[in-house]
Tab-separated table of C-alpha atoms in Angstrom:
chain	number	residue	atom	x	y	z
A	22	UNK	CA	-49.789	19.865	-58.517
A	23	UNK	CA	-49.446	15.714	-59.469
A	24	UNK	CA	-48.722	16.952	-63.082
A	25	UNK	CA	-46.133	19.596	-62.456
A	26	UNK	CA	-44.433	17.609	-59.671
A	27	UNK	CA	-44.367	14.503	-62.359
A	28	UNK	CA	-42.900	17.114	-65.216
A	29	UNK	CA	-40.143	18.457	-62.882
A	30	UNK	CA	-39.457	14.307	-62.325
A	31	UNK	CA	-38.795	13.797	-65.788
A	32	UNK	CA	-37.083	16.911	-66.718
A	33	UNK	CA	-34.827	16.231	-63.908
A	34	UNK	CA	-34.324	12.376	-65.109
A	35	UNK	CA	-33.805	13.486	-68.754
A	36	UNK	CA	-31.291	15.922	-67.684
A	37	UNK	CA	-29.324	13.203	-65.738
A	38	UNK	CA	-29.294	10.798	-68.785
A	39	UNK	CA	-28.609	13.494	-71.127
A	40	UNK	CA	-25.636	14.498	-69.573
A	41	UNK	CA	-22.672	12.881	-71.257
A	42	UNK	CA	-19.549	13.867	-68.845
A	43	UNK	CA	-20.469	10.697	-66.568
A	44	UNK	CA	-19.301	8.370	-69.287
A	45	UNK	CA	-15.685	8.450	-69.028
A	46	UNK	CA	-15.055	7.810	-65.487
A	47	UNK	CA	-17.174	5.446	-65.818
A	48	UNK	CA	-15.978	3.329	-68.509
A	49	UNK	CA	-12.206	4.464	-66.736
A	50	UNK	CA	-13.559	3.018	-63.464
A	51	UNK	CA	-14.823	-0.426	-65.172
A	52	UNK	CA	-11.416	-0.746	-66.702
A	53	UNK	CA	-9.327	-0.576	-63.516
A	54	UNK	CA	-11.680	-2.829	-61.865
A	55	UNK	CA	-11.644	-5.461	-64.412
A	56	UNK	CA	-7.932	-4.808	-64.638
A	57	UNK	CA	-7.409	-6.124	-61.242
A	58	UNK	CA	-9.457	-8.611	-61.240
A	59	UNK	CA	-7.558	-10.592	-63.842
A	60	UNK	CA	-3.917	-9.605	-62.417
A	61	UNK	CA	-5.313	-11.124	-59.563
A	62	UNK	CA	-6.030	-14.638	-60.936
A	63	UNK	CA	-2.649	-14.175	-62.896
A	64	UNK	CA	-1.084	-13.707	-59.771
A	65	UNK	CA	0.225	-10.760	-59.254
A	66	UNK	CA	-1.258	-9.298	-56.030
A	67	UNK	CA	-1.625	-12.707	-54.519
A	68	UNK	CA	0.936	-14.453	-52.027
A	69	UNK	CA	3.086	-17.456	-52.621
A	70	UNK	CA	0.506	-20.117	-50.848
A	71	UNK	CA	3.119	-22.416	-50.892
A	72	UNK	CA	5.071	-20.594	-48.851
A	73	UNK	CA	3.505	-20.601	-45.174
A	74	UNK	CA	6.277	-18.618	-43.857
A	75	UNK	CA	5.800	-15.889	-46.130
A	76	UNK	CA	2.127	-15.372	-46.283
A	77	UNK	CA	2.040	-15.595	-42.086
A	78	UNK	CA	4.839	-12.881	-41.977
A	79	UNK	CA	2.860	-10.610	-44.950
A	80	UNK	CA	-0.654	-11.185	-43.469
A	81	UNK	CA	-0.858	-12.753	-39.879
A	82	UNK	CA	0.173	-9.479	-38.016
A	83	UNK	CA	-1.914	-10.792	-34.948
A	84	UNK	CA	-0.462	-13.991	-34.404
A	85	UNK	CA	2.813	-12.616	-33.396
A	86	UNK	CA	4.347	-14.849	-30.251
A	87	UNK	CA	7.594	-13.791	-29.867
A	88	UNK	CA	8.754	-10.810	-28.482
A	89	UNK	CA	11.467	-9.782	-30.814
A	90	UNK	CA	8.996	-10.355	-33.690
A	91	UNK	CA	6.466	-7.986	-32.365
A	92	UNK	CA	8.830	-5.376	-32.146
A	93	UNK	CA	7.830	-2.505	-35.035
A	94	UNK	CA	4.064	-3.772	-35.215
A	95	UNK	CA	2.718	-2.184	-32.244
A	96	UNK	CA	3.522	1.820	-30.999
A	97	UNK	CA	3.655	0.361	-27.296
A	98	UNK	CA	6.823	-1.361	-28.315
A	99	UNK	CA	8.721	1.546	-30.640
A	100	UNK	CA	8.066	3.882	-27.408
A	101	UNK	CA	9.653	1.182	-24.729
A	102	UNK	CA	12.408	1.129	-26.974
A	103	UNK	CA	12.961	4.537	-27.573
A	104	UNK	CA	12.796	5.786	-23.718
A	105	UNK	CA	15.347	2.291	-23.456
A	106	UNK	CA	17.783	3.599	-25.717
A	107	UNK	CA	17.839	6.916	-23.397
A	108	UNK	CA	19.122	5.312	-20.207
A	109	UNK	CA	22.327	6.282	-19.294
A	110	UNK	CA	25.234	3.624	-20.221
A	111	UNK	CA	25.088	0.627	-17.716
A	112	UNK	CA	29.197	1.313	-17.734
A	113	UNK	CA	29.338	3.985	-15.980
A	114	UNK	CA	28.597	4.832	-12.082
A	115	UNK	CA	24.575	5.604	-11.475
A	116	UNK	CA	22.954	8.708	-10.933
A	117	UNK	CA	20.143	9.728	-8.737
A	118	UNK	CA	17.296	12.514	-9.445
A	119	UNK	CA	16.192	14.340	-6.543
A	120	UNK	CA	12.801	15.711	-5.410
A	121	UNK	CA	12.930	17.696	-1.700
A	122	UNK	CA	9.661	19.171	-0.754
A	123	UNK	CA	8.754	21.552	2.153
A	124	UNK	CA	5.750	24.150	3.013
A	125	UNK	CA	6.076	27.205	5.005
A	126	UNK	CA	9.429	27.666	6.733
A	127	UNK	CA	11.201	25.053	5.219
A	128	UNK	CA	13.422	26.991	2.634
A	129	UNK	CA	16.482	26.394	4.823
A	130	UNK	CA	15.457	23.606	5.986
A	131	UNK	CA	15.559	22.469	2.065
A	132	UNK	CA	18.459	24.145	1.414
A	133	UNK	CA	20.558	22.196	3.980
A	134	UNK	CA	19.072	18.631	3.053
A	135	UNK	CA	19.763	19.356	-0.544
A	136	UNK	CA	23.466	20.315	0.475
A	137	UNK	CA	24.053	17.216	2.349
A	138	UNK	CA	22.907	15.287	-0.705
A	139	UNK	CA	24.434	16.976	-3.627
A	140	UNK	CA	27.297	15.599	-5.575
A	141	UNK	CA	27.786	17.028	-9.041
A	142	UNK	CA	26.530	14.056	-10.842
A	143	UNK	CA	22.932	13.590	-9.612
A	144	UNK	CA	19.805	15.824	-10.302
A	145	UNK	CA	18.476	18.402	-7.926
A	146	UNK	CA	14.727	19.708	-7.911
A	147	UNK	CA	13.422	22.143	-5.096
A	148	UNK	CA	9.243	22.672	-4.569
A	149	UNK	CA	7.856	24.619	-1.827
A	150	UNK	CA	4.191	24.524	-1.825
A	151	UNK	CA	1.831	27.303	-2.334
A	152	UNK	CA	1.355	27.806	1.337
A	153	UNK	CA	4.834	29.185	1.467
A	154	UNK	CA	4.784	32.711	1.023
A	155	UNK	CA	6.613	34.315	-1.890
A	156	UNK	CA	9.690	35.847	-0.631
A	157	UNK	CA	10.255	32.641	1.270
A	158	UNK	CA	10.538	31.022	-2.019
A	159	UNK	CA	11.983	34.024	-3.621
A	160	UNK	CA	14.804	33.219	-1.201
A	161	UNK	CA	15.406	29.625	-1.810
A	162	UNK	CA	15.685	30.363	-5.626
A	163	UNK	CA	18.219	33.096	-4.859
A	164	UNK	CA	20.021	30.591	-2.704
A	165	UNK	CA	20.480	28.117	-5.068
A	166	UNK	CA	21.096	31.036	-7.996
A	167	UNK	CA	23.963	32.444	-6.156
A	168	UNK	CA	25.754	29.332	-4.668
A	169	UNK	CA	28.409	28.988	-7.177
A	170	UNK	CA	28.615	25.187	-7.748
A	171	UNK	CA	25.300	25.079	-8.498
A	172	UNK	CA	25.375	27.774	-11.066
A	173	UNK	CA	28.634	26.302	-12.839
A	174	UNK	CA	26.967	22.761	-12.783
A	175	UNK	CA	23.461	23.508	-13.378
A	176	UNK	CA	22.184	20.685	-11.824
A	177	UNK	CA	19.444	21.946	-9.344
A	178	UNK	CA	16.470	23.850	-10.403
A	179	UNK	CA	13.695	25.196	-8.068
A	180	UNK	CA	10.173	24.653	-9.154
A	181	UNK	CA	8.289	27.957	-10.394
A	182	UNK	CA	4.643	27.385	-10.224
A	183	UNK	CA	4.446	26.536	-6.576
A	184	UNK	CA	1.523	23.648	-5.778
A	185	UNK	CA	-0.995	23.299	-2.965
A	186	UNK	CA	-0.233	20.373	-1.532
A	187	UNK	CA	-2.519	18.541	1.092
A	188	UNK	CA	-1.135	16.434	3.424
A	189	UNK	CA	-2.300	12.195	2.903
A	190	UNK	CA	-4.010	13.797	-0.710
A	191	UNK	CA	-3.453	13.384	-4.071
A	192	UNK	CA	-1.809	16.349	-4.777
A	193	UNK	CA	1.443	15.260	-3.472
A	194	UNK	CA	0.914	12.756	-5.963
A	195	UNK	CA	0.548	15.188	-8.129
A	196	UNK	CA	3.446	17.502	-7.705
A	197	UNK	CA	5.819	14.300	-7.625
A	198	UNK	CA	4.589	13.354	-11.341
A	199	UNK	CA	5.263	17.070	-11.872
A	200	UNK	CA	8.824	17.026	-10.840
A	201	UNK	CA	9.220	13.681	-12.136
A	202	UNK	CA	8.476	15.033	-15.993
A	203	UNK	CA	10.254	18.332	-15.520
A	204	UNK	CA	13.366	15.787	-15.161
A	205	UNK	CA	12.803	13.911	-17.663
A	206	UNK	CA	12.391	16.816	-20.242
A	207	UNK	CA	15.403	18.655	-18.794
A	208	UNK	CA	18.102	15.411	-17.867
A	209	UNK	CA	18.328	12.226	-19.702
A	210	UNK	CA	21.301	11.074	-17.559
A	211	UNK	CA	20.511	9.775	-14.416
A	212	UNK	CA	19.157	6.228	-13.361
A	213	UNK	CA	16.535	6.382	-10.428
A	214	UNK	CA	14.587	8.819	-8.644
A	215	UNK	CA	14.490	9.961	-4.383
A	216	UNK	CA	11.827	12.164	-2.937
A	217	UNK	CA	12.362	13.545	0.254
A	218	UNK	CA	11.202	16.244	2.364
A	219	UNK	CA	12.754	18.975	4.519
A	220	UNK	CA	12.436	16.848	7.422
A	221	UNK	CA	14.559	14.191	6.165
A	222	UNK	CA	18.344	13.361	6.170
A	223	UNK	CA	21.075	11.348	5.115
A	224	UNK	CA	22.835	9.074	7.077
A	225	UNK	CA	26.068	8.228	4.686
A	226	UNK	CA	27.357	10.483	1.554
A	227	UNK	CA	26.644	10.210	-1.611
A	228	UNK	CA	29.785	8.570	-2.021
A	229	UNK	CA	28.719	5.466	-0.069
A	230	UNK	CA	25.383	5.491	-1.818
A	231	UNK	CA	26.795	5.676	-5.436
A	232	UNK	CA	29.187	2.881	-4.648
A	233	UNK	CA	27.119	0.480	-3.612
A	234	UNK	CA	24.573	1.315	-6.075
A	235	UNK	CA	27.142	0.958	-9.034
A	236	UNK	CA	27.185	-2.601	-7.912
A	237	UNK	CA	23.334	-3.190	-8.479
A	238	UNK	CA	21.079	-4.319	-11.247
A	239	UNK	CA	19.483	-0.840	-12.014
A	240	UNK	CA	15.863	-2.178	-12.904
A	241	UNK	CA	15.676	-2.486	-8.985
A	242	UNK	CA	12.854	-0.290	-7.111
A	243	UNK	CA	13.346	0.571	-3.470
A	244	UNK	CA	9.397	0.954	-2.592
A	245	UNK	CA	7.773	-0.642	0.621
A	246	UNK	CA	5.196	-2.164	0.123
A	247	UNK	CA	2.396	-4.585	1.085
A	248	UNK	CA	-1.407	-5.865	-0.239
A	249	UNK	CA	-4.285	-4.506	1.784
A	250	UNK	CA	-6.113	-7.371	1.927
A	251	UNK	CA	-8.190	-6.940	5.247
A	252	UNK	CA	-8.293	-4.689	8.329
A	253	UNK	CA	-8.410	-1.136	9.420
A	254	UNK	CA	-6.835	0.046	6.170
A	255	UNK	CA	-9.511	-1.490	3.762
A	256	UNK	CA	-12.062	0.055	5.961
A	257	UNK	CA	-10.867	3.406	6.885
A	258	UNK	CA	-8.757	4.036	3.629
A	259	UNK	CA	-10.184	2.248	1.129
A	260	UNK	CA	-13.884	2.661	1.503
A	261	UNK	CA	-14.296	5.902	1.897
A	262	UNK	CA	-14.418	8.988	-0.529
A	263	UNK	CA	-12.605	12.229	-0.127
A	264	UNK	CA	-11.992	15.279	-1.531
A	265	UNK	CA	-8.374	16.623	-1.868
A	266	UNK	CA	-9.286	20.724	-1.307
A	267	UNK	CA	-6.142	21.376	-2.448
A	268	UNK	CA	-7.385	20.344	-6.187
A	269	UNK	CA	-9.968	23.060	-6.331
A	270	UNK	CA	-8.852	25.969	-3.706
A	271	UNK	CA	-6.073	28.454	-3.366
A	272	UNK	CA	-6.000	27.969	0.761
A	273	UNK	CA	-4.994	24.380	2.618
A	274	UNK	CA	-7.067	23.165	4.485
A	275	UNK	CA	-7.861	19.318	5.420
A	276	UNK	CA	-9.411	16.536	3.291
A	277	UNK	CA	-13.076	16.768	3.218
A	278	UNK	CA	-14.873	14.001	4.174
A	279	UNK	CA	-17.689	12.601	2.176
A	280	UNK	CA	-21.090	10.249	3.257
A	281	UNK	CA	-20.445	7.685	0.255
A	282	UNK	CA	-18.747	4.293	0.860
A	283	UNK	CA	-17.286	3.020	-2.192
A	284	UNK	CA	-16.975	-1.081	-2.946
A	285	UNK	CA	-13.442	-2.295	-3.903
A	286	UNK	CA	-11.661	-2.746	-6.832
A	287	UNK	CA	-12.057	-5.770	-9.263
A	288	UNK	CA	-9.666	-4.922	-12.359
A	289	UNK	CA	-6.607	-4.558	-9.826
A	290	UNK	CA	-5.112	-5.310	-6.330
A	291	UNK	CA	-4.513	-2.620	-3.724
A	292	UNK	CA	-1.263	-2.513	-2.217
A	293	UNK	CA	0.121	0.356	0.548
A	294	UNK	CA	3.497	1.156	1.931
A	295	UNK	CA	5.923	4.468	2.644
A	296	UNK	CA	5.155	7.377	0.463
A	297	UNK	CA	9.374	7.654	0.113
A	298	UNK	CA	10.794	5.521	-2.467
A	299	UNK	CA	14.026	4.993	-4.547
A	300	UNK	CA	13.130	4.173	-7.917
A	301	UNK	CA	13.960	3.188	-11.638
A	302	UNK	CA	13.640	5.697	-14.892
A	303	UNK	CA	12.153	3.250	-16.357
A	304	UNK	CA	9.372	2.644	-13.908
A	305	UNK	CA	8.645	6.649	-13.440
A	306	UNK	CA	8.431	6.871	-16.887
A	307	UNK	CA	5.761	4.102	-17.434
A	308	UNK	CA	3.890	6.234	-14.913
A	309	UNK	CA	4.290	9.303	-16.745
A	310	UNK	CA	3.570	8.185	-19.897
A	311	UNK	CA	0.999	4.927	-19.112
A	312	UNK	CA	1.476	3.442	-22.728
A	313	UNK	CA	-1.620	1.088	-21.766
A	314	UNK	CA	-3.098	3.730	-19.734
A	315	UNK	CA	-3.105	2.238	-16.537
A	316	UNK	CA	-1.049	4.245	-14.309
A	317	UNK	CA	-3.979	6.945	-15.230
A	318	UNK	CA	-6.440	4.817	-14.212
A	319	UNK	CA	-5.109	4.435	-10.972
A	320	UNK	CA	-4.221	7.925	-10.542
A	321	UNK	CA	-7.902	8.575	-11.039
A	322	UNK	CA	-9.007	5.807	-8.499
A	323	UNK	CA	-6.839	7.542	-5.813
A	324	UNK	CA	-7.700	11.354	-6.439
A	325	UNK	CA	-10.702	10.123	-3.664
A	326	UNK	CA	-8.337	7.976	-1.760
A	327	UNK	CA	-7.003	8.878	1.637
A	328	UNK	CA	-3.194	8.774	2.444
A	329	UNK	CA	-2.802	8.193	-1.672
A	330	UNK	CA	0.663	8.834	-1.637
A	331	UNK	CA	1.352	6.169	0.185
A	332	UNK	CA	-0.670	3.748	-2.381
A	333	UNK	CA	0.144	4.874	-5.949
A	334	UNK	CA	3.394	3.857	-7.039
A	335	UNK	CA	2.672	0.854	-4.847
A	336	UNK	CA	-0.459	-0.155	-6.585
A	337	UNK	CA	0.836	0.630	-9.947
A	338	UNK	CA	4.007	-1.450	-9.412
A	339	UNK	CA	2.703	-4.693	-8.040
A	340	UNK	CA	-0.231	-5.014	-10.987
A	341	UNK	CA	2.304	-4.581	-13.594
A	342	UNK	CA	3.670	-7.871	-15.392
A	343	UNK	CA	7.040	-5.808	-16.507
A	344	UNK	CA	7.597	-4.384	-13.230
A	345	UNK	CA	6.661	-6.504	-10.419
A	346	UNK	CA	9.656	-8.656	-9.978
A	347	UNK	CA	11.505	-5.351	-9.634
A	348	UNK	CA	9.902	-4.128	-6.614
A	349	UNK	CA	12.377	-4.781	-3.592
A	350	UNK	CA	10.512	-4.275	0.099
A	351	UNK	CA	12.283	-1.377	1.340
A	352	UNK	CA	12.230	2.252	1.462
A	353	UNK	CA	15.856	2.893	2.748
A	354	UNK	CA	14.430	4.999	5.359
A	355	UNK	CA	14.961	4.772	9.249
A	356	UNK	CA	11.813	5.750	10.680
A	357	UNK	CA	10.665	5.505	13.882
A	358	UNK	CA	6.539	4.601	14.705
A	359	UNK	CA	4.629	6.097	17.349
A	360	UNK	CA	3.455	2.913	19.708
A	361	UNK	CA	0.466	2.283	18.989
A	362	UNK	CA	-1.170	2.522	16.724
A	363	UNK	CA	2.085	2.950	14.275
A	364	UNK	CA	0.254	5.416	11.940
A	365	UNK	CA	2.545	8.771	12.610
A	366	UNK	CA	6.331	9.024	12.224
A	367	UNK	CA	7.944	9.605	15.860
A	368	UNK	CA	10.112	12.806	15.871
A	369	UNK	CA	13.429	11.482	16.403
A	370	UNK	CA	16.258	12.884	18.209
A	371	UNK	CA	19.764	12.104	19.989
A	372	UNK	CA	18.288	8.917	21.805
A	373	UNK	CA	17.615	7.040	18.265
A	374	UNK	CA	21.450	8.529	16.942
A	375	UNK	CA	22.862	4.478	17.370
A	376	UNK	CA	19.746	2.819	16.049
A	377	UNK	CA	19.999	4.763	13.107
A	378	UNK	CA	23.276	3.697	12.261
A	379	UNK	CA	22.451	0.753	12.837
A	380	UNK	CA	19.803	0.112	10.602
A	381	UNK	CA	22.100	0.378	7.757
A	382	UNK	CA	19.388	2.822	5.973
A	383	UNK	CA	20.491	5.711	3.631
A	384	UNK	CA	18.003	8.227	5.040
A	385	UNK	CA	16.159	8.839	8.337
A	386	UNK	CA	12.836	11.150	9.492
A	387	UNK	CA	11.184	13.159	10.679
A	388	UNK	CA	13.543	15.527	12.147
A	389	UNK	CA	12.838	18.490	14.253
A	390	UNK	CA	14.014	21.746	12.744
A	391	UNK	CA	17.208	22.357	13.618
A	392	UNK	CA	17.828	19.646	15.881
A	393	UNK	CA	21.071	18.934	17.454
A	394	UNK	CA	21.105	15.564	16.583
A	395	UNK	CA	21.601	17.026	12.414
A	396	UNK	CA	24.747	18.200	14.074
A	397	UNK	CA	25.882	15.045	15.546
A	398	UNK	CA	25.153	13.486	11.870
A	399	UNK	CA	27.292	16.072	9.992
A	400	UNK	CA	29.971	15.280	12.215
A	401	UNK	CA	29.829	11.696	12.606
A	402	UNK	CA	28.377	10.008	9.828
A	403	UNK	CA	28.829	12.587	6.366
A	404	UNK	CA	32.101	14.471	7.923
A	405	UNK	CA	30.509	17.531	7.058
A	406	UNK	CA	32.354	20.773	7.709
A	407	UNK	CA	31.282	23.173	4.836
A	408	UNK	CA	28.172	23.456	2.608
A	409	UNK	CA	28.471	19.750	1.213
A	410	UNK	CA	29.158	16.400	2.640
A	411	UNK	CA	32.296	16.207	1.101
A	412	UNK	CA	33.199	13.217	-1.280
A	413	UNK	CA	35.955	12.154	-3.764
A	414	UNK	CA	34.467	15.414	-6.607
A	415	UNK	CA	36.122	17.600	-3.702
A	416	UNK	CA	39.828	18.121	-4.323
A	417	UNK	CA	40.476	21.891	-2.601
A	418	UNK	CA	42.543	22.702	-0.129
A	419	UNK	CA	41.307	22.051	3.986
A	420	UNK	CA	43.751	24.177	5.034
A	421	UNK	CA	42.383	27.662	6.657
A	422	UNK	CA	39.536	26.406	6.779
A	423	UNK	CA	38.930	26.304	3.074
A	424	UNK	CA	35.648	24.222	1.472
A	425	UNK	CA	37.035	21.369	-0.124
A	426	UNK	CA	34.480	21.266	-2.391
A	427	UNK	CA	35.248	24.649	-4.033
A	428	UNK	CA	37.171	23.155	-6.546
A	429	UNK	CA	35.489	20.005	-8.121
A	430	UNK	CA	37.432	16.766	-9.643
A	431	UNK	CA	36.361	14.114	-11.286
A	432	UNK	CA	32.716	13.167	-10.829
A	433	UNK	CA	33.194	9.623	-11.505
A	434	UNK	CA	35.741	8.997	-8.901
A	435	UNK	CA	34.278	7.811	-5.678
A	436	UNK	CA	35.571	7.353	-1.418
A	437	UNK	CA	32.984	4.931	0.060
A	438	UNK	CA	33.625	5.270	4.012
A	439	UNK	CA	32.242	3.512	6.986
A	440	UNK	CA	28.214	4.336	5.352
A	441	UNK	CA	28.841	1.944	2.054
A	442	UNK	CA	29.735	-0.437	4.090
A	443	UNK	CA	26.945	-0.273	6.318
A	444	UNK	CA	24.290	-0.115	3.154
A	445	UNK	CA	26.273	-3.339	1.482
A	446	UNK	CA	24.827	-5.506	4.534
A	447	UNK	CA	21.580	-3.818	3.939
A	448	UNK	CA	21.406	-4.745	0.404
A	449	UNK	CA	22.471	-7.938	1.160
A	450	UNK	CA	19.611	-8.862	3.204
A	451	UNK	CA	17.316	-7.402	0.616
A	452	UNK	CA	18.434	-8.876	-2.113
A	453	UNK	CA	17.878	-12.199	-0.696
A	454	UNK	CA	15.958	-15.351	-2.140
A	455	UNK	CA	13.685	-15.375	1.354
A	456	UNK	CA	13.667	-11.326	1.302
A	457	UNK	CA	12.181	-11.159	-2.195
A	458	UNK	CA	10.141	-13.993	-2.002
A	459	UNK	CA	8.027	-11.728	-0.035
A	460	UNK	CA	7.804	-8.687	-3.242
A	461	UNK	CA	4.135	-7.948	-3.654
A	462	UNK	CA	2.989	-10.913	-1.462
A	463	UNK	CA	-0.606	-10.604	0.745
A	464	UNK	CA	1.329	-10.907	3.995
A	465	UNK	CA	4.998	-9.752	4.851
């Protein structure tokens, strides 16, 4: 066995060396190589070493300090400036991009909100949640199919693929990145981004809200907000793990409760606020795409979080270098807290009608369904007669009672009333040196 496996060695060996096709690559091989070898003493591949400046801008790709130089080195940068070119020109009036929720029951409820916040310029998107039986949603798409302004315009689309949504779980985070990418894809013009629900409401038009807002810096985000830093929110929000059912089963029910205390966070801070915000393209779409992944990460810390939605945007805002400064204290809601402990919305009603309007705030809630006080706001405060809150788009005829709005003008003309001015004190205050001192501060 030694002497056959040593003959099959050498038979093997002699056929190797015998073999003369491996001696022209070879030699080819050994003549590139020396080839480049001498072009490189001779110069030819080698930088001008007397020239600093050109060998750091040919070789020293990581030492690259300022901004404008980075720009083309790093994918990060090509996509900020790609989803920069897309915002709409800074010339002309804003627009806003709409998300108005509801479960079970709400289709009209939806249906009116979204009617006394339309104008023809901004962006409409309808979801009612999987608890919501079909025809109910069946109906609110045929609503909005057969209104004609909407089907001329084509500027408000109902969600298809209903979601489960839990109440204080992530999947209302969820279905508001949802909506939040469906108008991106479909609408590149329009400037910041409102979710509401069917029990909220306007308090001025859209007339007195574009105004004003044409006046404003539009990197500004509308999101209250404060650190949790210690108390009953660390402890009882924070801590503990949860399970969103609403993830997993085809039924709502409420968040399961788990045994497990988790420790906090060390890689971020953890700030909480009002789950209703007004905010920037640009911010919704670092959270939709995460270009250093972090608004993922954080979207995976809260899928166990309770109240999430009221700790997301606020989290991923406030540890963000690019955004931080942009983040304005506010929510522009009027809501009234229960007393104590301050944790549930109050339902409000005729009694709050004057500190509403007061409070200079675009929107108020909750609101009872069908409440009379809806009524008194129509009248009062959006002059609201027909289907829309009528504005400066509306140039028809009043007389026999005809909608206004039927025939539409031009969308960029506006007619603040009483509401703009209202909302200009607001801003005022907000936009103050001691007001935004206080933007993503430990204590407010």
């Amino acid at each position: 066995m030694a002497m056959r496996k040593n003959v099959n060695i050498h038979t093997h060996s002699s056929r190797i060396f015998s073999d003369k096709k491996w001696i022209i690559p070879f030699f080819t091989s050994l003549l590139v190589s020396i080839t480049l070898i001498l072009a490189s003493f001779s110069g030819v591949y080698s930088p001008n070493l007397d020239d600093d400046a050109s060998f750091q801008s040919q070789f020293d790709v990581g030492k690259v300090d300022d901004p404008e130089e980075r720009t083309g080195y790093y994918v990060e940068d090509e996509m900020r400036r790609s989803l920069g070119d897309s915002v709409n020109s800074k010339n002309e009036p804003p627009r806003f991009a709409y998300l108005i929720s509801g479960t079970k029951g709400d289709s009209q409820r939806i249906l009116r909100v979204l009617q006394a916040v339309y104008h023809p310029r901004n962006q409409y998107i309808l979801h009612m949640d999987f608890e919501a039986p079909p025809k109910e949603r069946l109906d609110l798409t045929m609503s909005v199919k057969n209104d004609p302004t909407f089907h001329e315009v084509e500027n408000v689309r109902v969600m298809d693929k209903s979601n489960l949504v839990t109440y204080k779980g992530p999947t209302m985070i969820a279905c508001t990145l949802q909506a939040i990418a469906i108008l991106l894809k479909e609408s590149l013009n329009w400037d910041w981004f409102i979710n509401l629900s069917a029990s909220d409401y306007p308090l001025m038009t859209q007339d007195d809200m574009l105004h004003v807002f044409s006046n404003l810096s539009r990197n500004l985000n509308f999101i209250e907000h404060m650190q949790m830093v210690a108390g009953w929110k660390l402890s009882q929000r924070a801590r503990p793990i949860i399970v969103d059912p609403g993830l997993y089963l085809s039924k709502k029910s409420d968040l399961a409760m788990t045994t497990q205390r988790r420790s906090l966070p060390t890689a971020f801070k953890l700030y909480t606020g009002s789950a209703w915000v007004v905010v920037t393209r640009s911010f919704v779409e670092y959270c939709i795409w995460g270009w250093d992944n972090f608004p993922r990460t954080i979207l995976m810390y809260f899928t166990n979080f309770i109240s999430s939605p009221e700790s997301y945007f606020h989290t991923v805002i406030c540890n963000n270098d690019e955004f931080r400064s942009t983040a304005i204290g506010h929510d522009l809601h009027y809501i009234a807290w229960d007393n104590p402990p301050k944790q549930h919305p109050r339902i409000l009603s005729m009694k709050d009608f004057d500190q509403m309007v007061r409070s200079g705030a675009v929107f108020a809630r909750k609101f009872g369904r069908n409440d009379p006080v809806l009524d008194k706001i129509d009248q009062e405060l959006l002059g609201r007669t027909h289907r829309f809150a009528p504005g400066a788009w509306c140039v028809g005829y009043t007389s026999n009672g005809t909608d206004p709005c039927s025939i539409r003008g031009n969308y960029l003309d506006f007619k603040p009333g009483p509401g703009a001015a209202r909302l200009q004190e607001l801003m005022n205050k907000l936009l103050s040196g001691e007001f935004r001192s206080k933007q993503c501060s430990s204590s407010r």
